[in-house]
Coordinates of C-alpha atoms and ligand atoms in Angstrom, one line a residue:
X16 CA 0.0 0.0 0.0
X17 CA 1.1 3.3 -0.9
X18 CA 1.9 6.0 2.2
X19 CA 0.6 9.7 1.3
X20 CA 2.2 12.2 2.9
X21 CA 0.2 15.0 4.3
X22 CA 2.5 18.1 4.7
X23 CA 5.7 19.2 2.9
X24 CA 4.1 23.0 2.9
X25 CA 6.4 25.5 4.1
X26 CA 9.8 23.9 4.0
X27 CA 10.7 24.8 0.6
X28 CA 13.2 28.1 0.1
X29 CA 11.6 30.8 -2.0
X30 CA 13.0 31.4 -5.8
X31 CA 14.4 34.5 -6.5
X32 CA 13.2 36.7 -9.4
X33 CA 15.4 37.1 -12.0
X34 CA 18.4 34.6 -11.2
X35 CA 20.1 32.1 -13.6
X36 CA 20.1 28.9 -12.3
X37 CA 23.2 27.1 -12.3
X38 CA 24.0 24.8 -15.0
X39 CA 21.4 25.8 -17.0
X40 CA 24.1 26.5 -20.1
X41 CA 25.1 22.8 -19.9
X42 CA 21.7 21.6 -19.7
X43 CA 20.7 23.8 -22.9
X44 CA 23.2 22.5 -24.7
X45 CA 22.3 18.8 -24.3
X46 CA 18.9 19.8 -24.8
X47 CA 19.7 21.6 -28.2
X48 CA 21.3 18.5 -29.3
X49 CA 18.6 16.1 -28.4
X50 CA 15.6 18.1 -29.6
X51 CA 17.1 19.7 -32.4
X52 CA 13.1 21.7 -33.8
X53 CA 13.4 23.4 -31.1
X54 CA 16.2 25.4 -32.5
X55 CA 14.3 26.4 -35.6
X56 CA 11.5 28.1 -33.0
X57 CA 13.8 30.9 -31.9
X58 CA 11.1 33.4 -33.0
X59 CA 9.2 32.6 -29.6
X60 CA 12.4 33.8 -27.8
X61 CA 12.1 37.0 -29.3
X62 CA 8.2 37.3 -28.4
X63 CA 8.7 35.9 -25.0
X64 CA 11.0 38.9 -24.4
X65 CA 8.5 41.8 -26.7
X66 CA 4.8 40.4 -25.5
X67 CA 5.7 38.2 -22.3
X68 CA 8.6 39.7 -20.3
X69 CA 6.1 40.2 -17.6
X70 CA 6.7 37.1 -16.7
X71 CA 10.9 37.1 -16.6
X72 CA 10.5 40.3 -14.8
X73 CA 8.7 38.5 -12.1
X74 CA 11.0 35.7 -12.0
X75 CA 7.9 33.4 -12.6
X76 CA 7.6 30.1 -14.5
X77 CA 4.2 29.8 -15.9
X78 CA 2.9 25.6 -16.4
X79 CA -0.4 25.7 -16.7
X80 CA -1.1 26.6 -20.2
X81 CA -3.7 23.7 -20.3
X82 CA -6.3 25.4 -17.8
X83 CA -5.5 28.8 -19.9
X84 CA -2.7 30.4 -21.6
X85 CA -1.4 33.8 -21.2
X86 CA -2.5 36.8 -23.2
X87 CA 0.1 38.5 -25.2
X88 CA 0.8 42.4 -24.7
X89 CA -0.1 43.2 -28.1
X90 CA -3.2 41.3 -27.9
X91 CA -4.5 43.8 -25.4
X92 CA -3.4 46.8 -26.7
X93 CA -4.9 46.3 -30.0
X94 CA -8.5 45.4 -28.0
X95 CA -8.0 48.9 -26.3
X96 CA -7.5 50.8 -29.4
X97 CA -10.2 49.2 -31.0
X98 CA -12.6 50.1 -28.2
X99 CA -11.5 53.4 -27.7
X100 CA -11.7 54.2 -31.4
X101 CA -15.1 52.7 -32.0
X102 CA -19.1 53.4 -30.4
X103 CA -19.9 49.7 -30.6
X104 CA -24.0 49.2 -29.3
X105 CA -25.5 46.1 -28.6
X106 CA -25.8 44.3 -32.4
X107 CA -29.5 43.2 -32.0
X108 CA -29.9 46.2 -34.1
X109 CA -30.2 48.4 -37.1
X110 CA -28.2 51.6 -36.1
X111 CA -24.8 52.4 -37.0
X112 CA -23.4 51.4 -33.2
X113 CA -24.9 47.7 -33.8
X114 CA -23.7 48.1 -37.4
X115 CA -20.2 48.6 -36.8
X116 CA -20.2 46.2 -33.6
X117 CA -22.4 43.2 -35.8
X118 CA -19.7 43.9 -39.0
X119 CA -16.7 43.3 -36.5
X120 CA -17.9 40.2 -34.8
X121 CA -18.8 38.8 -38.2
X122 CA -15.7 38.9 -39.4
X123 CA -14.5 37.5 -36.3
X124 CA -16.9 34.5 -36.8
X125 CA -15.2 34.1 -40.2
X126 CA -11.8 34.6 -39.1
X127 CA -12.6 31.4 -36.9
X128 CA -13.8 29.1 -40.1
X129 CA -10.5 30.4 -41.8
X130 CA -8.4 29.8 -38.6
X131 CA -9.5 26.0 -38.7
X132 CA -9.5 25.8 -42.5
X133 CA -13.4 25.1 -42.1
X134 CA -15.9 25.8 -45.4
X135 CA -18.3 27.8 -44.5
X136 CA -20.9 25.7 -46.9
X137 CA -19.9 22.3 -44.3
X138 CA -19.5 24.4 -41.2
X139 CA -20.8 27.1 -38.9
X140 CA -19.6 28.8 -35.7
X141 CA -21.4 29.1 -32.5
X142 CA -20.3 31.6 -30.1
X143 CA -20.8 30.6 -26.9
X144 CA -19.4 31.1 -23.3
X145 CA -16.7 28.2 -23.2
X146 CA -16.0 24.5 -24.3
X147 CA -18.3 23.4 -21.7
X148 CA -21.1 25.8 -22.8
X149 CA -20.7 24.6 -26.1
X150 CA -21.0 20.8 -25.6
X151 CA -23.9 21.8 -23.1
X152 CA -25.6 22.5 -26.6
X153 CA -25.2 19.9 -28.0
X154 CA -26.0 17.7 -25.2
X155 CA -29.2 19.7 -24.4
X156 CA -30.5 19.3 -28.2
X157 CA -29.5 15.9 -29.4
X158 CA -32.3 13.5 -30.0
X159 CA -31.4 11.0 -27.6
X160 CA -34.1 8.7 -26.5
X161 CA -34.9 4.8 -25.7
X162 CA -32.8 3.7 -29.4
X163 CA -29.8 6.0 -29.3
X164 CA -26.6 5.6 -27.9
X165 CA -24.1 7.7 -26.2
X166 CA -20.2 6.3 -26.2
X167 CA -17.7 8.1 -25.1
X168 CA -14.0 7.4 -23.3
X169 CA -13.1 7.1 -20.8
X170 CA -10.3 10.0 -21.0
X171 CA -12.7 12.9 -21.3
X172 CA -13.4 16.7 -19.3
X173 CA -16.6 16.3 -17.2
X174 CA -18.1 18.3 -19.7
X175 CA -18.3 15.4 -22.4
X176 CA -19.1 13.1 -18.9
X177 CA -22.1 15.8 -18.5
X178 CA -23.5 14.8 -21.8
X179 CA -24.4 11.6 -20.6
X180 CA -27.2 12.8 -17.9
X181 CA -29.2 14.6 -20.6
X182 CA -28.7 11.1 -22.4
X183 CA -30.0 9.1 -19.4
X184 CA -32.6 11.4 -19.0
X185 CA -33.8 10.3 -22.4
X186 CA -33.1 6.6 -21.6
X187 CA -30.8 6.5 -24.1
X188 CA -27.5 3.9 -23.9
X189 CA -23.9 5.2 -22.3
X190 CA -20.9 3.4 -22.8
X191 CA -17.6 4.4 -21.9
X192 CA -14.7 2.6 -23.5
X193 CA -11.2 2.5 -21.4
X194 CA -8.1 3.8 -22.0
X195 CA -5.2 1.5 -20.6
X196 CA -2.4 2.3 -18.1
X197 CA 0.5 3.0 -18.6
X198 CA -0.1 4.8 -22.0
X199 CA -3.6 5.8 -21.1
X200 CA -4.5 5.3 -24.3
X201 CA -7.7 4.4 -25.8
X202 CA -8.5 0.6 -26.2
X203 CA -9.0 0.3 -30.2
X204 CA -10.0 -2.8 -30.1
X205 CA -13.0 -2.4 -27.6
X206 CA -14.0 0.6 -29.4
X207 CA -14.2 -0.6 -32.8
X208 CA -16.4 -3.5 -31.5
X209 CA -18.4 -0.2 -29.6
X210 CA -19.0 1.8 -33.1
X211 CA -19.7 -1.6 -34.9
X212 CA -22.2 -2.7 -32.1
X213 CA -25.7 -3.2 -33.5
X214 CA -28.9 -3.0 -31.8
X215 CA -30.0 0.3 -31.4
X216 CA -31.1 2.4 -34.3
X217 CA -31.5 5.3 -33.0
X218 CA -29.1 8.6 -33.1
X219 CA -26.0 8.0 -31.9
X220 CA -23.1 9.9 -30.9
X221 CA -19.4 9.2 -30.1
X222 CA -17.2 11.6 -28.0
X223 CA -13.5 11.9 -27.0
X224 CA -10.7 14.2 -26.6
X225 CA -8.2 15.4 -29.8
X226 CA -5.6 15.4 -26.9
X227 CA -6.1 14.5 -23.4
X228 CA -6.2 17.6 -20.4
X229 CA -5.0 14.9 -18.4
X230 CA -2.5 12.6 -20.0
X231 CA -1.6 14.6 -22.6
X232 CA -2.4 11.7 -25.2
X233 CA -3.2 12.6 -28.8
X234 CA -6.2 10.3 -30.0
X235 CA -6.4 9.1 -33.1
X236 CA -8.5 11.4 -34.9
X237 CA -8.9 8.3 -37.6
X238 CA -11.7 7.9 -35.2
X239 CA -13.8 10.3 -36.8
X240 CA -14.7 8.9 -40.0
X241 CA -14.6 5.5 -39.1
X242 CA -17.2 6.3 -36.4
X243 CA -19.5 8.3 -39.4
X244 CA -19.0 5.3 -41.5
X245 CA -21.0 3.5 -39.2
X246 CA -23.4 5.8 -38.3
X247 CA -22.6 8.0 -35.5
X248 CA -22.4 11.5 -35.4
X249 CA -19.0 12.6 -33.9
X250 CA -18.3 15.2 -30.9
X251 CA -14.3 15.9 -30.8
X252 CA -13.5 18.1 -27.7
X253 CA -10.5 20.1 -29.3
X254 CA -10.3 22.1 -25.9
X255 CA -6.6 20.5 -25.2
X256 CA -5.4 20.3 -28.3
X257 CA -6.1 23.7 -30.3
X258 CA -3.8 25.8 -28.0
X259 CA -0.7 23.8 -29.3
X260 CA -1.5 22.1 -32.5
X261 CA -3.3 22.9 -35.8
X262 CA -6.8 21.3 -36.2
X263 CA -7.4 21.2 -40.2
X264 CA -11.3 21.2 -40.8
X265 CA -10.6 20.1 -44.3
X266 CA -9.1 17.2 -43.6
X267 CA -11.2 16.0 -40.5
X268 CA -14.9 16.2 -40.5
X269 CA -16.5 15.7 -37.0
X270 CA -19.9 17.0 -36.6
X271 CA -19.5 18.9 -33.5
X272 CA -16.2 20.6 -32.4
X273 CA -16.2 22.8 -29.0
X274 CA -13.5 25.1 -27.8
X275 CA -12.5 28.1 -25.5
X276 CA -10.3 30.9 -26.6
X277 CA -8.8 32.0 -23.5
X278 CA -6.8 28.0 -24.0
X279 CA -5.7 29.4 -27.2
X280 CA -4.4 32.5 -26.4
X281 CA -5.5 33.9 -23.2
X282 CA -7.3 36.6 -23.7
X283 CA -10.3 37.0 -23.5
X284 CA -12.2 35.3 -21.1
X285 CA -15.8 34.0 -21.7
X286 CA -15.9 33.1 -25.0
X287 CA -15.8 29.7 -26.3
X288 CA -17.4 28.5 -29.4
X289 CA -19.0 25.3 -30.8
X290 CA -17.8 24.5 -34.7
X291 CA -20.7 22.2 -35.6
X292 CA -21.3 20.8 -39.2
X293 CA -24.5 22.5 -40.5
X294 CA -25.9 19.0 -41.2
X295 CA -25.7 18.1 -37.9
X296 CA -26.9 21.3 -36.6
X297 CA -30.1 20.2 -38.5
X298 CA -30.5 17.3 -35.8
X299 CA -30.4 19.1 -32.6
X300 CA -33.2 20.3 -31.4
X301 CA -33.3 23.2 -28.2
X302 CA -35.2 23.0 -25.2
X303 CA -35.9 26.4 -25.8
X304 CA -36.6 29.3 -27.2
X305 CA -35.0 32.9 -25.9
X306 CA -33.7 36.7 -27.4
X307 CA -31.8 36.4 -30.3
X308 CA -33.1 32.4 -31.0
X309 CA -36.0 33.3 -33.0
X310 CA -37.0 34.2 -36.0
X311 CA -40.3 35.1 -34.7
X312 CA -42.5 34.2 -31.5
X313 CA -46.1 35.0 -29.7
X314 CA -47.5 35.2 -26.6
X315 CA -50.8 34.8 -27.7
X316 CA -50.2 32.3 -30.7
X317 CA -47.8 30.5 -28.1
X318 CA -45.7 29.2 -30.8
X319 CA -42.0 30.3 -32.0
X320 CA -40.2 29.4 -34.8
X321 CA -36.1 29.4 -34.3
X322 CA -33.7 30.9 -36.3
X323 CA -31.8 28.8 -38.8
X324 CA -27.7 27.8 -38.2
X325 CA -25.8 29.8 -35.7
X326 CA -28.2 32.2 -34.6
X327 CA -30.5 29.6 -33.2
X328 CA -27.8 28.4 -30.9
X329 CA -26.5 31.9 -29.3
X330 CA -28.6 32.4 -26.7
X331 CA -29.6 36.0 -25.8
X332 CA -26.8 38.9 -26.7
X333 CA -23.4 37.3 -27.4
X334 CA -20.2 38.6 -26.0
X335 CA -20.3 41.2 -28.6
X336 CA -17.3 43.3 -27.2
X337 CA -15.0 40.6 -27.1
X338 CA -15.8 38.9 -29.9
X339 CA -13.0 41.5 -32.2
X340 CA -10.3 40.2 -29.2
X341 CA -10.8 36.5 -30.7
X342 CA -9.7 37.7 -34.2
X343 CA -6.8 39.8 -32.5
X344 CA -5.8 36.1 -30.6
X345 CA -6.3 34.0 -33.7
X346 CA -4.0 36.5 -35.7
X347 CA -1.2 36.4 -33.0
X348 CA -1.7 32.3 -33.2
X349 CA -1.1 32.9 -37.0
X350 CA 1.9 35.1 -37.2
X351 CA 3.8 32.9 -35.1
X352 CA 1.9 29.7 -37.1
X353 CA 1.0 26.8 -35.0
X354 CA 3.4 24.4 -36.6
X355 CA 5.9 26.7 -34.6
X356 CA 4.4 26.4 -31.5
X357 CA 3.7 23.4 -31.8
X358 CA 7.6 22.0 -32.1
X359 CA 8.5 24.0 -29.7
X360 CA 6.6 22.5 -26.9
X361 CA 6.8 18.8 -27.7
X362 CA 10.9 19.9 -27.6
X363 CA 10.4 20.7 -24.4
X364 CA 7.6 17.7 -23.5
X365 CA 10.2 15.2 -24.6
X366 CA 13.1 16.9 -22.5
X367 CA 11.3 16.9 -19.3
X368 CA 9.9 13.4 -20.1
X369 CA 13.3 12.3 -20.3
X370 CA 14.7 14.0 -17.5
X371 CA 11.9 13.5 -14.9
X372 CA 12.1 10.2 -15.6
X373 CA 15.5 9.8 -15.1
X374 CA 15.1 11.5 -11.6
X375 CA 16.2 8.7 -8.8
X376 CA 16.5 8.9 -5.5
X377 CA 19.6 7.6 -3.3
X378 CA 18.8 4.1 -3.2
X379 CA 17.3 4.2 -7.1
X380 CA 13.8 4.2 -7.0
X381 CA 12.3 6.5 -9.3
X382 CA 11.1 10.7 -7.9
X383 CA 8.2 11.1 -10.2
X384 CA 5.8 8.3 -11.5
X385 CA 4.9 9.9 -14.6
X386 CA 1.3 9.2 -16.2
X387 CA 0.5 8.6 -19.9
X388 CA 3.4 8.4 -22.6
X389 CA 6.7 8.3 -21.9
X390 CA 7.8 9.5 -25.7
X391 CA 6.8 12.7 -27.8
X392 CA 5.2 10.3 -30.1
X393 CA 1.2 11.5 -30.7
X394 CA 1.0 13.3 -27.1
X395 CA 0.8 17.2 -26.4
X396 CA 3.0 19.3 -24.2
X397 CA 1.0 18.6 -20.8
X398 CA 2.3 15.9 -18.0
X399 CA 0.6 14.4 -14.9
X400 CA 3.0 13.0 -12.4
X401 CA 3.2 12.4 -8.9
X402 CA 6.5 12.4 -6.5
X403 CA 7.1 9.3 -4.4
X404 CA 9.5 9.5 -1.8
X405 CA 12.2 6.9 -1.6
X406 CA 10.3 4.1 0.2
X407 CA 7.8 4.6 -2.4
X408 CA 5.3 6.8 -0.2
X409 CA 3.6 9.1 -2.6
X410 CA 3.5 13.3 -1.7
X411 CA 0.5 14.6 -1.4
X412 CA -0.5 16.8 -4.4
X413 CA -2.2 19.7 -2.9
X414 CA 0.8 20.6 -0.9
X415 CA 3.0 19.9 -4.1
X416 CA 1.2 22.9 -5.6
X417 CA 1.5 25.3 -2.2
X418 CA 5.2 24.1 -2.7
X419 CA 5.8 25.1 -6.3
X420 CA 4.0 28.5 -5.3
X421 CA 7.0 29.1 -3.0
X422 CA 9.2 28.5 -6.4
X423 CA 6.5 30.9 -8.0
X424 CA 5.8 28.4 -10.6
X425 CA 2.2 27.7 -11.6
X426 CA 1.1 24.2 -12.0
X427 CA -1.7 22.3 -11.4
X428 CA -2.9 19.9 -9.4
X429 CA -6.2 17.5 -9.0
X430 CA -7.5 15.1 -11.3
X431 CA -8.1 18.1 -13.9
X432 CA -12.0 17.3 -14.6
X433 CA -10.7 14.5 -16.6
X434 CA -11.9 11.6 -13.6
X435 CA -12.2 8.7 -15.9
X436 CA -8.0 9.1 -17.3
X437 CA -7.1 9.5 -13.5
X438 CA -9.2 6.5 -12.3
X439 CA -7.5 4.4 -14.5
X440 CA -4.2 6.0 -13.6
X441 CA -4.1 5.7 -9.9
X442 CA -5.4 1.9 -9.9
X443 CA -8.9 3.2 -8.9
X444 CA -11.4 0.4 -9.4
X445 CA -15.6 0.5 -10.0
X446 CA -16.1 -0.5 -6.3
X447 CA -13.5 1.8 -4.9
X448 CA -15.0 4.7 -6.0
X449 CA -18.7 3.5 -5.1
X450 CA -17.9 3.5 -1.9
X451 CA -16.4 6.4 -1.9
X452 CA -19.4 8.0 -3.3
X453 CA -20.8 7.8 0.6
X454 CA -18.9 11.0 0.9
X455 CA -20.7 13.9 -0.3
X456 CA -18.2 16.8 0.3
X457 CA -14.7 16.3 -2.2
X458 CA -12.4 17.0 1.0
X459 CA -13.8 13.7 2.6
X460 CA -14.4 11.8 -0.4
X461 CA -10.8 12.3 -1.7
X462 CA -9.9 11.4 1.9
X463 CA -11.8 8.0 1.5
X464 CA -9.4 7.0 -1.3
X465 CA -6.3 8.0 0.2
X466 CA -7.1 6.6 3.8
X467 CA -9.1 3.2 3.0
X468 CA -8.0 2.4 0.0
X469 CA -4.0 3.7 0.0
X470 CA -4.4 5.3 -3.3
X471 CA -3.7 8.4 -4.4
X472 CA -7.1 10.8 -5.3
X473 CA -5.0 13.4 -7.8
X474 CA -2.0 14.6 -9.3
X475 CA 0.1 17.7 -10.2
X476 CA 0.2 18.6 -13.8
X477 CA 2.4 20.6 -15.9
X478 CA 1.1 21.8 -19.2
X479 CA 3.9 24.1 -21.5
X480 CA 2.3 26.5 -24.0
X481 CA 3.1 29.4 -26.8
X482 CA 5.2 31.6 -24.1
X483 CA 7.1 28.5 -22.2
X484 CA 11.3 28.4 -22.9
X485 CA 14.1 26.1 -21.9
X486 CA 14.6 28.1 -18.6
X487 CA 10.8 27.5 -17.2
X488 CA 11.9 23.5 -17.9
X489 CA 14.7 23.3 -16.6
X490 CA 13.5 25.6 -13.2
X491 CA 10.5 22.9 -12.7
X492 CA 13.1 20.1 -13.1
X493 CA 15.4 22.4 -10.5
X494 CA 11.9 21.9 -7.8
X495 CA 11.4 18.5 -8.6
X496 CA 15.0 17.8 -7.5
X497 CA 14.3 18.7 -4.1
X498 CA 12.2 15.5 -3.7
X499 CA 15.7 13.7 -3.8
X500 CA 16.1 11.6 -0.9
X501 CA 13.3 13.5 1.3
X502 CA 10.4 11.8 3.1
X503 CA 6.8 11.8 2.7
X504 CA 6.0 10.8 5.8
X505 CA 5.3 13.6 8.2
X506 CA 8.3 14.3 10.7
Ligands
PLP601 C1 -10.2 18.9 -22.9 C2 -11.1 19.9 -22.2 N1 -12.4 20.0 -22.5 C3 -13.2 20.9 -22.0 C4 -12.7 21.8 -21.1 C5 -13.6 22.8 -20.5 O1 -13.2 24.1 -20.8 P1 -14.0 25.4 -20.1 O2 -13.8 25.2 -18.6 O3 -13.3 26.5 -20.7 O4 -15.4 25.2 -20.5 C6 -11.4 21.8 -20.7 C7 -10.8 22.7 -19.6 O5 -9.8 22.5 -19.1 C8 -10.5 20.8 -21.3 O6 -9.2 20.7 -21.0

């Protein structure tokens, strides 16, 4: 059984702002050599130090560019100018205010289909307030009912997990299909015999992750079309993957694709949107009815009659202010091109992979368990772990994060929303977590894990993104050293 430790807070040293760490030349070098892309992204040295040097300035290393990235400089600056420079009114409208405001956030809308390579005769875009918001749509309006099926993985954001309440509600079939440790990748062979299942004949829809907010894993998105072939319509949740890697609408065709911006580029907040196939829109159909929805409704005929494509999907007025800051993001994505950012942090994925797990303690057990791929091969720049002590007793991760403050680095720790890729992680069976389902508050129920069963509830994540450099690397690997030889046991 594995010993969690319950407090390491406090004994960490703080990091000073603005020191080079030593040996970080050396280090470079051998990093250079091993991931040799990364030298061709040298651009995102020079941005780091025009739109990001807020964060060398404060000394801090940024990791948790998978719960949001950071905004750059020029990003807001251009939003300011445009609002100061404008009189934008609310775009329900005819006057020149809503004109000028409705013109902008149309060409945003287009700037997204372009952004994604997406024809606007196969695709539309629905603003909406986030990734969640957006598959809240689409769970809200699909016709699920006794015949249809809902399958999903098990490595998924409790969003796509939410989905399957509205599809119980309708009695429809859920199935999850698992993803196997230590790769925590998807079984293929249990999901082909999922999508080739017969039985049911009603609608049925198939979601999963393009890249995991947990593992990091890269699903096949093969998946896709070899779901359509047999029938299902196909949700991919592109929230993980978008920020790092380029999602080519013209080559993939899933039905339903939801997103949030302030993943791809920080800035702004609120806005997420929901790229759904127009033939697919044709299916759902909304609970109900509200401003902006309609193309006409009565109180006294009591009947409605929704607007067609987007505008029957965005619910009252729409962000309309920040809808010009999503083209500003998307143009800053482009300049640098995601092909760039892209290289740059799977070169820095595969150099803490290596090196983390290569961390031993004294008597040569391992520092960090690391979960999901061990290679850059079809993963993302995020990383779970968790840090065992050398008798294998396993640090707890909420005071891993209170440490890494100390450091000021920003990680993440938890189990990420994503519960089904950290049940399968942390050896957490069907029964394990039914009984731990007696515990109503998450302090006590992740207690319930830990205590009876010995396992551990969460992890710490890192997640590297369009601003991270060799120096915020090699600082995390310089705080996961400390673990070296230390105890998790309290003293
Ligand atoms: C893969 C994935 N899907 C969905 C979401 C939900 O995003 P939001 O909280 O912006 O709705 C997240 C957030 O972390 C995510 O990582």
């Amino acid at each position: 059984m594995q010993r969690v430790e319950t407090n390491i807070a406090g004994i960490l040293p703080s990091d000073r702002a603005g020191t080079i760490p030593d040996g970080i030349e050396e280090a470079h070098t051998g990093f250079l050599s091993a991931f040799p892309a990364y030298k061709a992204t040298s651009v995102l040295d020079d941005l780091r130090k025009r739109e990001f040097s807020r964060l060398d300035e404060t000394g801090h290393v940024y990791l948790d560019y998978t719960g949001g990235s950071l905004y750059s400089s020029s990003q807001l600056t251009k939003h300011v100018d445009m609002l100061e420079h404008g009189i934008y009114g609310n775009p329900h409208s005819n006057n020149p205010s809503s004109l000028a405001i409705t013109k902008l956030d149309e060409h945003a809308r287009n700037t997204v289909l372009r952004f994604f390579n997406a024809s606007p005769e196969e695709y539309v875009v629905i603003f909406t307030q986030n990734a969640s918001g957006a598959m809240k749509l689409v769970g809200e309006s699909y016709p699920f009912d006794k015949d249809s099926r809902y399958l999903l993985t098990f490595d998924n954001h409790n969003a796509a997990n939410g989905i399957r309440e509205f599809a119980r509600a309708r009695g429809a079939a859920i199935t999850y299909v698992p993803v196997e440790a230590p790769e925590l990748r998807v079984r293929s062979d249990e999901l082909q015999r999922q999508l080739e299942k017969t039985g049911a004949n009603g609608h049925k829809l198939f979601t999963f992750p393009a890249q995991s907010n947990f593992s990091g894993v890269q699903h096949s998105l093969e998946w896709i079309s070899k779901a359509q072939s047999l029938g299902w319509d196909v949700l991919v949740d592109a929230a993980a993957f978008v920020p790092t890697n380029r999602l080519d609408l013209g080559t993939w065709h899933p039905d339903f694709v939801p997103l949030s911006f302030y993943k791809m580029f920080g800035y702004p907040t609120g806005v997420g949107c929901l790229i759904a196939k127009r033939s697919a829109l044709k299916k759902l159909h909304r609970p109900w009815f509200s401003g902006g929805t309609i193309k006409v409704a009565s109180v006294q005929g009591d009947r409605y009659f929704l607007a067609e494509g987007e505008t029957g999907f965005e619910d009252g007025t729409i962000n309309y202010l920040s809808l010009p800051a999503v083209e500003i993001g998307l143009q800053f994505l482009t300049s640098i091109g995601m092909d760039t950012i892209h290289d740059r942090v799977v070169s820095l994925a595969g150099w803490l992979l290596e090196v983390l797990g290569g961390l031993r303690h004294s008597n040569g057990s391992p520092v960090a368990e690391i979960y999901g791929p061990r290679t850059t091969d079809m993963r993302g720049g995020t990383i779970a772990m968790n840090f065992h002590d050398p008798k294998g007793g396993v640090f707890n991760f909420h005071n891993i994060e209170e440490s890494a403050g100390k450091f000021n680095i920003s990680l993440r720790t938890g189990c990420f929303c994503n519960p089904g890729a950290g049940e399968i992680a942390f050896g957490l069976t069907r029964s394990d977590m039914s009984e731990c389902f007696e515990h109503e508050e998450r302090a006590s129920f992740e207690q319930c894990i830990i205590a009876a069963k010995g396992k551990t509830a969460g992890a710490v994540r890192v997640s590297l993104g369009v601003a991270s450099n060799f120096s915020d690397a090699f600082r995390f690997i310089g705080f996961c050293k400390t673990f070296i030889d230390r105890s998790a046991s309290p003293s």
